[in-house]
PDB file of C-alpha atoms in Angstrom:
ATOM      1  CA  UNK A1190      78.281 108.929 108.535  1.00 45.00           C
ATOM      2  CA  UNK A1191      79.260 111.346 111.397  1.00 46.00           C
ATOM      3  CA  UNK A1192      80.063 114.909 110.450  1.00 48.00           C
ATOM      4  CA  UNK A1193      80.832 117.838 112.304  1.00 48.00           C
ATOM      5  CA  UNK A1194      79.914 121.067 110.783  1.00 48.00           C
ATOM      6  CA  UNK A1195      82.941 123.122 111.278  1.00 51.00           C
ATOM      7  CA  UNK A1196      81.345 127.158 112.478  1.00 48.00           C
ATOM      8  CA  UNK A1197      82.840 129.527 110.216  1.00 48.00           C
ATOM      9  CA  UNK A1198      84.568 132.617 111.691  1.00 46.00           C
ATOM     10  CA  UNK A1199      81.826 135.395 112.226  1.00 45.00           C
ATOM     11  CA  UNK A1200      82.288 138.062 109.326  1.00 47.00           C
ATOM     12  CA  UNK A1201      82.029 141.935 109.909  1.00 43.00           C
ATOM     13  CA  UNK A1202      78.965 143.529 108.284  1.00 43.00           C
ATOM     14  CA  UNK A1203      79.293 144.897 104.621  1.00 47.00           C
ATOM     15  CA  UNK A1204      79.590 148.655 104.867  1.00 43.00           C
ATOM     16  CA  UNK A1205      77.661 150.175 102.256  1.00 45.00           C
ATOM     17  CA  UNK A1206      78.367 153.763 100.363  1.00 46.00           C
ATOM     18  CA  UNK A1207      75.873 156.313  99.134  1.00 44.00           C
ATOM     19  CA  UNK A1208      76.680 155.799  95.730  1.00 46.00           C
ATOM     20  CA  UNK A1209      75.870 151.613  95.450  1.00 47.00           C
ATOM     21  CA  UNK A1210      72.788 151.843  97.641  1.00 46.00           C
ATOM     22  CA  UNK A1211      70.645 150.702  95.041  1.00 41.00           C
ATOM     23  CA  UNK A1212      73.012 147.696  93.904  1.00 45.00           C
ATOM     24  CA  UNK A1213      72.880 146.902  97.431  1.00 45.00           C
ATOM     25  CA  UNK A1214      69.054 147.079  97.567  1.00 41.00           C
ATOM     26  CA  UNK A1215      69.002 144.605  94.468  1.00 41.00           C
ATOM     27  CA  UNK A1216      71.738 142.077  95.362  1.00 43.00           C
ATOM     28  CA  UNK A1217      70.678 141.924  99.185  1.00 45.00           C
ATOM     29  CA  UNK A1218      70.586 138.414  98.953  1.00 49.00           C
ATOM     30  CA  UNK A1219      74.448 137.812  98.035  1.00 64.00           C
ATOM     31  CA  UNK A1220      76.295 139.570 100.584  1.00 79.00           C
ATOM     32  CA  UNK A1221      78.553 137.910 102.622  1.00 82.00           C
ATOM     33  CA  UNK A1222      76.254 137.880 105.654  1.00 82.00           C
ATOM     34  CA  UNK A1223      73.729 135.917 103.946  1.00 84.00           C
ATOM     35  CA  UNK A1224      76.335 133.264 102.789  1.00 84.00           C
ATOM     36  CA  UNK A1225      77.584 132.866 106.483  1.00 85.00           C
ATOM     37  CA  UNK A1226      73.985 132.250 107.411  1.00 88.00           C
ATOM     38  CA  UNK A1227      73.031 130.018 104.659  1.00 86.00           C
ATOM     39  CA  UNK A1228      76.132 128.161 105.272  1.00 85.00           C
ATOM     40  CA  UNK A1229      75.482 127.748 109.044  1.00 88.00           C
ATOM     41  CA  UNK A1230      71.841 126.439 107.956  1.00 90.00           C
ATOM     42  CA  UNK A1231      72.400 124.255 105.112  1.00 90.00           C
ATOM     43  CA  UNK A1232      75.758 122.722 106.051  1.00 91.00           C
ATOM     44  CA  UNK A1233      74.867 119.329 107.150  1.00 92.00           C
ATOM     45  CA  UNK A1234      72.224 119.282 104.043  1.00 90.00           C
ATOM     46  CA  UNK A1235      74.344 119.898 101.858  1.00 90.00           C
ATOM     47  CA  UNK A1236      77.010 117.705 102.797  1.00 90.00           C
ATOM     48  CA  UNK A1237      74.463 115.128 102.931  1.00 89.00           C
ATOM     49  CA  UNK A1238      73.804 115.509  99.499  1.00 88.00           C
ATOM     50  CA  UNK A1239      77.470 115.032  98.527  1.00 89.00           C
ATOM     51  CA  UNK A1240      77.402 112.132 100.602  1.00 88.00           C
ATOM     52  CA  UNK A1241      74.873 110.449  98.032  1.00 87.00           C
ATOM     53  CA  UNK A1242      76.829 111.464  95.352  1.00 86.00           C
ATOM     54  CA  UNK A1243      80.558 110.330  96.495  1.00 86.00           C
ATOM     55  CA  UNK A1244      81.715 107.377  98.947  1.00 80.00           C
ATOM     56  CA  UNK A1245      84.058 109.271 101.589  1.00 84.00           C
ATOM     57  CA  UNK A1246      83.496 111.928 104.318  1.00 87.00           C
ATOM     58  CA  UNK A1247      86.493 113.752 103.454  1.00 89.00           C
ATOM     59  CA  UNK A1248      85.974 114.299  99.781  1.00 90.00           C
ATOM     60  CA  UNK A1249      82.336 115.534 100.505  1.00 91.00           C
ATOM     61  CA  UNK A1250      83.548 117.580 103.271  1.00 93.00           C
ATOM     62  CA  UNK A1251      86.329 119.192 100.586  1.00 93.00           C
ATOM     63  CA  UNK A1252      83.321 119.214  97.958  1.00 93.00           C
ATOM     64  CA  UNK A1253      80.767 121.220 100.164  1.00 93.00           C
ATOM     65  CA  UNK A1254      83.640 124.213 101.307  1.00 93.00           C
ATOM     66  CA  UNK A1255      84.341 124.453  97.313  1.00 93.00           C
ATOM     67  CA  UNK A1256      80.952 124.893  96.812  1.00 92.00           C
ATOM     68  CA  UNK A1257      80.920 127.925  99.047  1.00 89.00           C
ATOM     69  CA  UNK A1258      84.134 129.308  97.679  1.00 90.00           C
ATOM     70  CA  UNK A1259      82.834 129.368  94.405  1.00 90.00           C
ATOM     71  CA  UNK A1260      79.374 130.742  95.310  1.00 87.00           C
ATOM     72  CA  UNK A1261      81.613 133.553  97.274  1.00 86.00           C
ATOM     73  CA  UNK A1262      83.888 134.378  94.674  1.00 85.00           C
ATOM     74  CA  UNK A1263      80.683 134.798  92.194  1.00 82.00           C
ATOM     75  CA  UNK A1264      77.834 136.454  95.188  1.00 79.00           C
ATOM     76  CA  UNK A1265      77.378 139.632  92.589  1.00 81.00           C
ATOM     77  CA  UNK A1266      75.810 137.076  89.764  1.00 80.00           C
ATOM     78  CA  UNK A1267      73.309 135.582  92.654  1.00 78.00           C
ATOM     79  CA  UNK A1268      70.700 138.760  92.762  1.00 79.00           C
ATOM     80  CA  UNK A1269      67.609 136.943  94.271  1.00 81.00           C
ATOM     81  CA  UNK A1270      68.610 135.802  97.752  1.00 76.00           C
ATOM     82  CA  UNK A1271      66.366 132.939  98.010  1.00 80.00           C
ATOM     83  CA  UNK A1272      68.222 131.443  94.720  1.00 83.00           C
ATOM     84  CA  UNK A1273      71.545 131.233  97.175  1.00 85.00           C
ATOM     85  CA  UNK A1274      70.856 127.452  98.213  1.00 86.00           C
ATOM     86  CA  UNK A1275      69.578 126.497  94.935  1.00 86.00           C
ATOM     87  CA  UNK A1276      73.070 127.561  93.300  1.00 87.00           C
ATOM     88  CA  UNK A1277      75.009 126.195  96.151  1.00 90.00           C
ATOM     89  CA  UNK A1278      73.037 122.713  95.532  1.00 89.00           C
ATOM     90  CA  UNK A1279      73.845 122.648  91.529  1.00 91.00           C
ATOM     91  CA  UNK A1280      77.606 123.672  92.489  1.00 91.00           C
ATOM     92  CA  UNK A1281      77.834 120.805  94.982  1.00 92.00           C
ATOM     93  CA  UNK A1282      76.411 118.409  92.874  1.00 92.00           C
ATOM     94  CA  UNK A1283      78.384 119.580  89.602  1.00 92.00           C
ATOM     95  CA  UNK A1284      81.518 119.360  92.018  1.00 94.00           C
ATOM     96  CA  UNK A1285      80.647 115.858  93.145  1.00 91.00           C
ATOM     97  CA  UNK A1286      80.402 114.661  89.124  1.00 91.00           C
ATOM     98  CA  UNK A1287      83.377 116.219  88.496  1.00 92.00           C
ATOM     99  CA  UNK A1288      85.135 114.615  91.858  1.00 91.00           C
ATOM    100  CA  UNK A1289      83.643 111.155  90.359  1.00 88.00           C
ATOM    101  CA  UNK A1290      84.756 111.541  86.850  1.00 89.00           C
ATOM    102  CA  UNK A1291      88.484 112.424  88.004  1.00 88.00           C
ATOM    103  CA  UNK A1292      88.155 108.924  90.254  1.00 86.00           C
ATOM    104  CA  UNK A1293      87.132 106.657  87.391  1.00 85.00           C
ATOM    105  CA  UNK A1294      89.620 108.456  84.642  1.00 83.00           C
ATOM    106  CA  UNK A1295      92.333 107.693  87.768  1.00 80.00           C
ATOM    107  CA  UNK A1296      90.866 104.117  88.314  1.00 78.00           C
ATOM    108  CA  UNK A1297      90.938 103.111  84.692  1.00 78.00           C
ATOM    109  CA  UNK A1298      94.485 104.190  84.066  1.00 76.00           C
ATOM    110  CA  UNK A1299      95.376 102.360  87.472  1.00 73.00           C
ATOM    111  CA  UNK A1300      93.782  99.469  86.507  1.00 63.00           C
ATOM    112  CA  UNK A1301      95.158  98.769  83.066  1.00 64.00           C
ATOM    113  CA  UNK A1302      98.053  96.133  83.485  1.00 62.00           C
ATOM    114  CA  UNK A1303     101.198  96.400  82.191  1.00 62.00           C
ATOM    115  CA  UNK A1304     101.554  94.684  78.850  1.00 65.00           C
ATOM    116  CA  UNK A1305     105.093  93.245  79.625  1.00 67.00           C
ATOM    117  CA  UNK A1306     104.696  92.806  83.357  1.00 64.00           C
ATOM    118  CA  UNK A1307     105.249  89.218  84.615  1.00 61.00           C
ATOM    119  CA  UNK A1308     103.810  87.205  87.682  1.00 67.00           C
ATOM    120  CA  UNK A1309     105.908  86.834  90.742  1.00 69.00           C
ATOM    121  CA  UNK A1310     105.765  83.441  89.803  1.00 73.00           C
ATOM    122  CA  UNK A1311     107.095  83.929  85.894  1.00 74.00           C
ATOM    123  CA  UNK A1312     110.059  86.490  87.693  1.00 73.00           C
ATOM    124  CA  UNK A1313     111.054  83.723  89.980  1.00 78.00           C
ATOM    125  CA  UNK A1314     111.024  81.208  87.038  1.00 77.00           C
ATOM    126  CA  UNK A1315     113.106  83.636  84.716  1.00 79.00           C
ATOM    127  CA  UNK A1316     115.415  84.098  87.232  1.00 83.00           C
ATOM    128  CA  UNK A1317     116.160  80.343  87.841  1.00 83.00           C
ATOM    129  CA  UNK A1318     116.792  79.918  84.308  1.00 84.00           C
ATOM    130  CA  UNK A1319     118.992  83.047  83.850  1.00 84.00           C
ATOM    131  CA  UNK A1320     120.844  81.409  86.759  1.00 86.00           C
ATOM    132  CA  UNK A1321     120.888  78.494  85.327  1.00 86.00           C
ATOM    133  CA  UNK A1322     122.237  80.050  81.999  1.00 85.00           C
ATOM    134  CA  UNK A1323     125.007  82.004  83.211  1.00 85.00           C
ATOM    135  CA  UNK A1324     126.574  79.254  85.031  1.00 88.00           C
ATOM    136  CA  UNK A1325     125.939  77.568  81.531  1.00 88.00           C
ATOM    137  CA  UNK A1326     127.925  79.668  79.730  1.00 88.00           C
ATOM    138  CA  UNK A1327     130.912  79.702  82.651  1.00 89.00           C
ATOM    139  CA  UNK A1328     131.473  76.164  81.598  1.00 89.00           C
ATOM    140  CA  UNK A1329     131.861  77.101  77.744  1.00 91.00           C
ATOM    141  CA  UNK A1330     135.205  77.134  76.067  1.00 92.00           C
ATOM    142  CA  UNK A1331     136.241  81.215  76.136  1.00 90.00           C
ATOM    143  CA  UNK A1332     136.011  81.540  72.016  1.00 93.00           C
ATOM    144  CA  UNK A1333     132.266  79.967  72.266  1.00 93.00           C
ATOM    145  CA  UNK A1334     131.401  82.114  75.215  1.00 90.00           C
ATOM    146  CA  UNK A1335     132.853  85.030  73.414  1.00 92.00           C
ATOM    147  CA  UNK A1336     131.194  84.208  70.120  1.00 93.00           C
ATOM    148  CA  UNK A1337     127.838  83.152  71.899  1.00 91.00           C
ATOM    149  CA  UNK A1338     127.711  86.661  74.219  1.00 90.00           C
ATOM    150  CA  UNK A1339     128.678  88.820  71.182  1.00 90.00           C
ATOM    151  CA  UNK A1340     125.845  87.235  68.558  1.00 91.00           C
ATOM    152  CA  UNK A1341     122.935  86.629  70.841  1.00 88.00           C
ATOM    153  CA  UNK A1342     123.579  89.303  73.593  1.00 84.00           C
ATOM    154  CA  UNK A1343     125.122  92.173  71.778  1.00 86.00           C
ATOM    155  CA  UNK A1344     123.099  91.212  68.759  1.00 88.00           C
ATOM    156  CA  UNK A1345     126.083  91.335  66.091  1.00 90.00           C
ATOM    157  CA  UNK A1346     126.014  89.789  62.798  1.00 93.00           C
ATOM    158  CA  UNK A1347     128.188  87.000  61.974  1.00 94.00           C
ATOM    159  CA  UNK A1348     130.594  89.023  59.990  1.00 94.00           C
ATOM    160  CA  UNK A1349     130.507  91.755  62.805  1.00 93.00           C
ATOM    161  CA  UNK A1350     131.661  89.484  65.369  1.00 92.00           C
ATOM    162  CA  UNK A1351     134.429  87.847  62.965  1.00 93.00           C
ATOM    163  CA  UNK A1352     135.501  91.275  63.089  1.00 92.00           C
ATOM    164  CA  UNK A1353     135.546  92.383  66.865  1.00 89.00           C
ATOM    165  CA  UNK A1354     137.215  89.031  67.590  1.00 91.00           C
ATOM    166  CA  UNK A1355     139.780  88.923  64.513  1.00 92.00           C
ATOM    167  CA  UNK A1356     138.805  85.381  63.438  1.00 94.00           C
ATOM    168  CA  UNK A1357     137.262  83.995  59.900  1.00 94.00           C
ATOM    169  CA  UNK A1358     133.650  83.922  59.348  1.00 94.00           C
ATOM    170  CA  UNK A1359     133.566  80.342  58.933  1.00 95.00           C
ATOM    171  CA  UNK A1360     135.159  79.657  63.151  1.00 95.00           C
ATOM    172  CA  UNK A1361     132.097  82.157  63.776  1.00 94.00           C
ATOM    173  CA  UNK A1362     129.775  80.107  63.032  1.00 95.00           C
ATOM    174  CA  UNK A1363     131.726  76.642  64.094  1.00 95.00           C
ATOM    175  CA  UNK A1364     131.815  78.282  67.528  1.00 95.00           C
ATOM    176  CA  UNK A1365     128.561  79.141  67.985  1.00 94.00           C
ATOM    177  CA  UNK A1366     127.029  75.674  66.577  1.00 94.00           C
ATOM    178  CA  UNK A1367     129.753  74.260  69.515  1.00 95.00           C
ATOM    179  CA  UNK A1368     128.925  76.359  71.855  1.00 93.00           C
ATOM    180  CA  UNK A1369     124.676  75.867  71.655  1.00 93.00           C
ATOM    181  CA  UNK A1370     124.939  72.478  71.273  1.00 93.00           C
ATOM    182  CA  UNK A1371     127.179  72.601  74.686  1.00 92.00           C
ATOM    183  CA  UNK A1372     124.564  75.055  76.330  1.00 89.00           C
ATOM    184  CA  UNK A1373     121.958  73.118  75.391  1.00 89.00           C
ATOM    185  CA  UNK A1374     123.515  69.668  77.068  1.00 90.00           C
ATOM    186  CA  UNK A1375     124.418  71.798  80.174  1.00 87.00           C
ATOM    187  CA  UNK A1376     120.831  73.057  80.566  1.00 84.00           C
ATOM    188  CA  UNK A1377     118.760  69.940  80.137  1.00 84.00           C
ATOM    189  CA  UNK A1378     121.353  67.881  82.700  1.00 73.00           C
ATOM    190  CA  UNK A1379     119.602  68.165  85.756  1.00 68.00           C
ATOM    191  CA  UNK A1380     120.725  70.716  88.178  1.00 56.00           C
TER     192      UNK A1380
END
């Protein structure tokens, strides 16, 4: 896998004060000189260990500069300078299991199906019947369609749709006996 290490912008010196000399004496090894070296050295090492970790150039490439952003941001906790790679090593490789762990909590979400999805093929065949019903129920009397639409489709009780149509219970249910036996005729006749 081809990589270019990209050169990072050359950094002024740190200017030390009187006062810190002696922090500066113990944490020699974290200033930001030292990172721009150790990041011109170990680069391509570095990035080769992502690359045995994770699968794509780009996401060891992103892995590797977050490495040395984090080692930046926290270069006063890294006293001993020749602990610098070592740290930048365990924060690439804790970067990579995090990258990995994100990818296989994405994967298994992605992956689950859809408990009510249907094939292509099961869409196509509930479409032909729908099809087939509606121009069913065109050819109904207008009382059976009515009672038919209201029961099954607007899922109204008996008595409910006696109501909203201002007929008797009992024409109700004669209707709707009519009008599935008719449906049923209609969509068993071939097409």
């Amino acid at each position: 896998m081809p990589v270019i290490a990209p050169m990072p912008a050359a950094r002024p010196a740190r200017i030390s004060n009187q006062r810190d000399g002696a922090e500066d004496a113990v944490a020699a090894g974290t200033t930001v000189d030292h990172l721009t070296e150790t990041y011109r050295t170990h680069y391509r090492s570095l990035l080769g260990l992502a690359a045995l970790l994770l699968d794509d150039t780009a996401s060891c490439e992103d892995v590797v500069q977050e490495a040395f952003i984090r080692v930046h941001s926290a270069r006063k906790r890294v006293r001993d300078p020749e602990k610098t790679l070592a740290y930048l090593r365990q924060t690439v490789v804790n970067l990579s299991r995090s990258a990995l762990r994100r990818r296989i909590l994405g994967l298994k979400l992605l992956s689950k199906p859809m408990p009510d999805m249907a094939s292509a093929e099961e869409g196509a065949y509930d479409q032909l019947e729908r099809d087939s019903l509606i121009k069913a129920m065109k050819g109904l009397q207008r009382r059976q369609r009515e009672v038919l639409v209201l029961r099954y489709f607007a899922d109204m009780t008996e008595a409910q749709v006696a109501e909203t149509l201002g007929i008797s219970l009992g024409s109700v249910k004669a209707y709707g006996s009519r009008g599935i036996a008719a449906l049923r005729v209609a969509m068993e006749a071939p097409a």
